[in-house]
Short mmCIF file of C-alpha atoms in Angstrom, two decimals:
data_model
loop_
_atom_site.label_atom_id
_atom_site.label_comp_id
_atom_site.label_asym_id
_atom_site.label_seq_id
_atom_site.Cartn_x
_atom_site.Cartn_y
_atom_site.Cartn_z
CA MET A 1 0.06 0.00 0.00
CA SER A 2 1.51 3.51 -1.01
CA ALA A 3 2.01 6.02 1.51
CA THR A 4 -0.79 8.78 2.09
CA TYR A 5 -1.26 11.76 3.90
CA ARG A 6 -4.26 13.67 5.11
CA ALA A 7 -5.57 16.99 3.40
CA VAL A 8 -8.66 19.42 3.72
CA MET A 9 -10.18 19.84 0.36
CA LEU A 10 -12.81 21.85 -1.01
CA THR A 11 -15.37 20.14 -2.65
CA LYS A 12 -17.89 22.58 -4.08
CA LYS A 13 -18.75 26.49 -3.82
CA GLY A 14 -19.93 27.47 -0.45
CA GLY A 15 -18.71 27.77 3.23
CA PRO A 16 -16.72 25.71 5.18
CA GLU A 17 -19.19 23.00 5.28
CA MET A 18 -17.78 22.14 1.70
CA LEU A 19 -14.47 21.15 3.23
CA GLN A 20 -13.72 17.47 3.27
CA ILE A 21 -10.74 15.47 4.73
CA VAL A 22 -9.24 13.22 2.22
CA GLU A 23 -6.36 10.97 2.03
CA LEU A 24 -3.69 11.66 -0.96
CA PRO A 25 -0.75 10.08 -1.91
CA VAL A 26 2.68 11.02 -1.03
CA GLU A 27 4.60 12.38 -3.94
CA ALA A 28 8.50 12.80 -4.25
CA PRO A 29 9.49 16.18 -4.90
CA GLY A 30 10.54 16.67 -8.56
CA PRO A 31 13.55 18.38 -10.18
CA GLY A 32 13.98 21.95 -8.14
CA GLN A 33 11.34 21.06 -5.67
CA LEU A 34 10.79 20.53 -2.12
CA ARG A 35 8.44 18.69 -0.05
CA ILE A 36 7.61 19.91 3.32
CA ARG A 37 5.79 18.50 6.43
CA VAL A 38 3.34 21.32 7.41
CA ARG A 39 3.56 22.54 10.81
CA ALA A 40 1.09 25.65 10.48
CA ALA A 41 -1.09 27.14 7.90
CA GLY A 42 -2.75 30.67 7.66
CA VAL A 43 -6.51 31.19 7.28
CA GLY A 44 -7.67 34.62 5.85
CA SER A 45 -10.01 36.44 3.56
CA THR A 46 -8.49 34.80 0.50
CA ASP A 47 -9.15 31.54 1.44
CA LEU A 48 -12.63 32.46 2.03
CA MET A 49 -12.92 34.29 -1.40
CA MET A 50 -11.81 30.99 -2.88
CA PHE A 51 -14.58 29.07 -1.08
CA ASP A 52 -17.22 30.99 -2.78
CA GLY A 53 -15.35 30.89 -6.22
CA SER A 54 -14.54 34.76 -6.33
CA TYR A 55 -10.68 34.52 -6.32
CA SER A 56 -9.31 34.53 -9.75
CA TYR A 57 -6.11 32.70 -8.93
CA ALA A 58 -7.63 29.62 -7.43
CA PRO A 59 -7.47 26.48 -9.25
CA LYS A 60 -10.79 24.37 -10.29
CA ILE A 61 -12.61 22.90 -7.54
CA PRO A 62 -11.99 20.30 -6.18
CA PHE A 63 -8.91 21.58 -4.78
CA VAL A 64 -7.02 21.73 -1.33
CA PRO A 65 -6.99 25.55 0.18
CA GLY A 66 -4.48 26.98 2.06
CA TYR A 67 -2.49 30.48 1.02
CA GLU A 68 0.57 30.12 3.52
CA VAL A 69 2.37 27.59 5.43
CA ALA A 70 5.19 27.05 7.51
CA GLY A 71 6.95 23.60 7.91
CA VAL A 72 10.09 21.50 7.80
CA VAL A 73 11.87 20.27 4.74
CA GLU A 74 11.51 16.53 4.64
CA ALA A 75 12.50 15.71 1.09
CA ILE A 76 14.72 17.61 -1.53
CA GLY A 77 14.34 17.11 -5.16
CA PRO A 78 17.09 16.96 -7.69
CA GLY A 79 19.12 19.99 -8.38
CA VAL A 80 17.94 21.95 -5.41
CA ALA A 81 20.69 23.98 -3.15
CA GLY A 82 20.62 26.01 -0.17
CA PHE A 83 18.00 23.89 1.72
CA SER A 84 18.65 20.96 4.04
CA ILE A 85 16.44 17.99 5.58
CA GLY A 86 14.75 19.47 8.83
CA GLU A 87 15.30 23.09 8.00
CA ARG A 88 12.16 25.27 8.77
CA VAL A 89 10.68 27.28 6.04
CA VAL A 90 7.65 29.18 5.17
CA ALA A 91 6.10 30.02 1.80
CA LEU A 92 2.82 31.67 -0.06
CA THR A 93 1.43 28.68 -1.52
CA VAL A 94 -2.00 30.22 -2.76
CA TYR A 95 -3.52 26.74 -2.25
CA GLY A 96 -2.43 23.56 -0.98
CA GLY A 97 -1.49 24.58 2.47
CA PHE A 98 -4.46 22.86 4.45
CA ALA A 99 -2.53 19.43 4.47
CA GLU A 100 -0.13 17.66 6.34
CA MET A 101 2.44 17.79 3.16
CA LEU A 102 3.18 19.82 0.52
CA VAL A 103 5.18 19.91 -2.60
CA ARG A 104 6.42 23.08 -4.31
CA GLU A 105 9.32 24.54 -6.25
CA ALA A 106 12.16 25.44 -3.82
CA GLU A 107 12.34 28.95 -4.70
CA GLU A 108 9.01 29.63 -3.32
CA PHE A 109 10.40 28.86 0.03
CA LEU A 110 12.19 31.06 2.41
CA PRO A 111 14.04 29.95 5.71
CA ILE A 112 12.31 30.92 9.00
CA PRO A 113 14.70 32.79 11.30
CA ASP A 114 15.54 31.47 14.89
CA GLY A 115 13.13 32.71 17.41
CA VAL A 116 10.27 33.11 14.70
CA SER A 117 7.50 30.26 15.80
CA ASP A 118 6.00 28.14 12.84
CA CYS A 119 2.55 29.87 13.59
CA ASP A 120 3.89 33.47 13.75
CA ALA A 121 5.71 32.74 10.19
CA ALA A 122 2.52 31.40 8.54
CA ALA A 123 0.55 34.21 10.07
CA VAL A 124 2.69 37.31 8.87
CA VAL A 125 4.07 36.10 5.64
CA LEU A 126 1.26 37.34 3.10
CA ASN A 127 1.06 40.82 4.87
CA TYR A 128 4.50 41.47 4.96
CA VAL A 129 5.31 40.15 1.51
CA THR A 130 2.44 42.20 0.16
CA ALA A 131 3.41 45.36 2.00
CA TRP A 132 7.19 45.18 0.77
CA GLN A 133 6.36 44.49 -2.61
CA MET A 134 3.99 48.00 -2.51
CA ILE A 135 6.76 49.81 -0.94
CA HIS A 136 9.70 48.78 -2.66
CA ARG A 137 8.77 47.02 -6.03
CA VAL A 138 5.81 49.51 -6.80
CA ALA A 139 6.49 53.07 -4.77
CA LYS A 140 10.16 52.62 -4.72
CA VAL A 141 10.43 54.85 -1.63
CA ARG A 142 13.69 56.22 -0.38
CA ALA A 143 14.78 56.92 2.93
CA GLY A 144 13.67 60.75 4.06
CA GLN A 145 10.18 60.66 2.08
CA THR A 146 6.88 60.84 3.57
CA ALA A 147 4.23 58.10 3.13
CA LEU A 148 0.16 57.96 4.03
CA VAL A 149 -1.16 54.38 4.46
CA THR A 150 -4.94 53.98 4.18
CA GLY A 151 -6.52 51.35 6.08
CA ALA A 152 -3.32 51.58 8.17
CA ALA A 153 -4.93 49.33 11.12
CA GLY A 154 -5.25 46.18 8.95
CA GLY A 155 -2.82 43.56 8.32
CA VAL A 156 -1.25 44.82 5.29
CA GLY A 157 -1.46 48.51 6.49
CA THR A 158 0.53 47.79 10.00
CA ALA A 159 3.05 45.75 7.98
CA ALA A 160 3.35 48.78 5.74
CA LEU A 161 4.10 50.90 8.57
CA GLN A 162 6.60 48.84 10.14
CA LEU A 163 8.54 48.40 7.04
CA LEU A 164 8.33 52.18 6.05
CA ARG A 165 9.86 53.01 9.42
CA LEU A 166 12.40 50.59 8.96
CA ALA A 167 13.20 52.21 5.27
CA ALA A 168 13.59 55.57 7.29
CA VAL A 169 10.23 57.12 5.73
CA LYS A 170 7.86 59.33 7.72
CA THR A 171 4.37 57.84 7.94
CA TYR A 172 0.78 58.85 8.44
CA GLY A 173 -1.82 56.16 8.92
CA ALA A 174 -5.63 56.61 8.10
CA ALA A 175 -7.93 54.69 10.41
CA SER A 176 -10.80 55.49 12.85
CA PRO A 177 -9.95 56.94 16.07
CA ALA A 178 -10.02 53.43 18.20
CA LYS A 179 -7.18 52.13 16.27
CA HIS A 180 -4.80 55.76 16.62
CA ALA A 181 -2.94 54.20 19.67
CA THR A 182 -1.81 51.23 17.60
CA LEU A 183 -0.74 53.45 14.93
CA ARG A 184 1.12 55.45 17.23
CA SER A 185 2.95 52.49 18.74
CA ILE A 186 4.55 51.55 15.71
CA GLY A 187 5.79 54.92 14.95
CA ALA A 188 3.19 56.26 12.49
CA THR A 189 0.98 59.62 12.93
CA PRO A 190 -2.80 58.83 12.89
CA ILE A 191 -5.18 60.42 10.86
CA ASP A 192 -8.97 60.22 11.17
CA TYR A 193 -10.26 59.40 8.02
CA ARG A 194 -13.81 60.25 9.11
CA ALA A 195 -12.87 63.86 9.66
CA GLY A 196 -12.67 64.85 6.15
CA PRO A 197 -10.93 64.31 2.74
CA ILE A 198 -7.59 62.38 3.76
CA ASP A 199 -5.27 64.45 1.27
CA ARG A 200 -6.51 67.63 3.10
CA LEU A 201 -6.04 66.26 6.42
CA THR A 202 -2.55 65.36 5.42
CA ARG A 203 -1.65 68.51 3.87
CA ASN A 204 -2.81 70.22 7.07
CA LEU A 205 0.04 68.07 8.84
CA GLU A 206 2.42 68.78 6.32
CA PRO A 207 2.50 72.75 5.96
CA GLY A 208 4.75 73.88 3.49
CA THR A 209 5.47 70.69 1.56
CA TRP A 210 3.06 70.74 -0.99
CA ARG A 211 2.77 72.40 -4.24
CA GLY A 212 -0.41 73.83 -6.50
#
């Protein structure tokens, strides 16, 4: 009898009631791939969107959801360098994470630093990778600049504020007053988006820096 592992499969569009535990065959990693033993998987809004079929990057149903995972390398495919058996890694998988095992391209994995738990790694990777790409690949921020983050108290928003602070960028964060203490705690000046147009509120806090 071939070895199997358990996974949680989405069988039809709907809610969590459409998830079913299944047994799948264990696969050896192919060239350039790793197989990990999953220790933690995140659950977020993207997974819920996949349940009702509204996420455009999801595979066709049935499939195993699970957008981000942390785990331990247990098999290494041919041609893979830089990883070792037993090493803890994290990845954005988009799907496949709700399982005991996962096979993916090695380039999708990053090592988890010592002192970071598996649960913490799986919980933060989506928000921080998204924020980093927004800041450095799209906006291309530079030290000494000023940035306004909307939705600043959310997962991606707080990640963006923290990464901007590391990049030596002055930050403002738009959020409801109940969240302002949180924004101050990570170095941002809060703005109450309910008090008026955000651009005008920001200009009032930055006199002399606007043209036109």
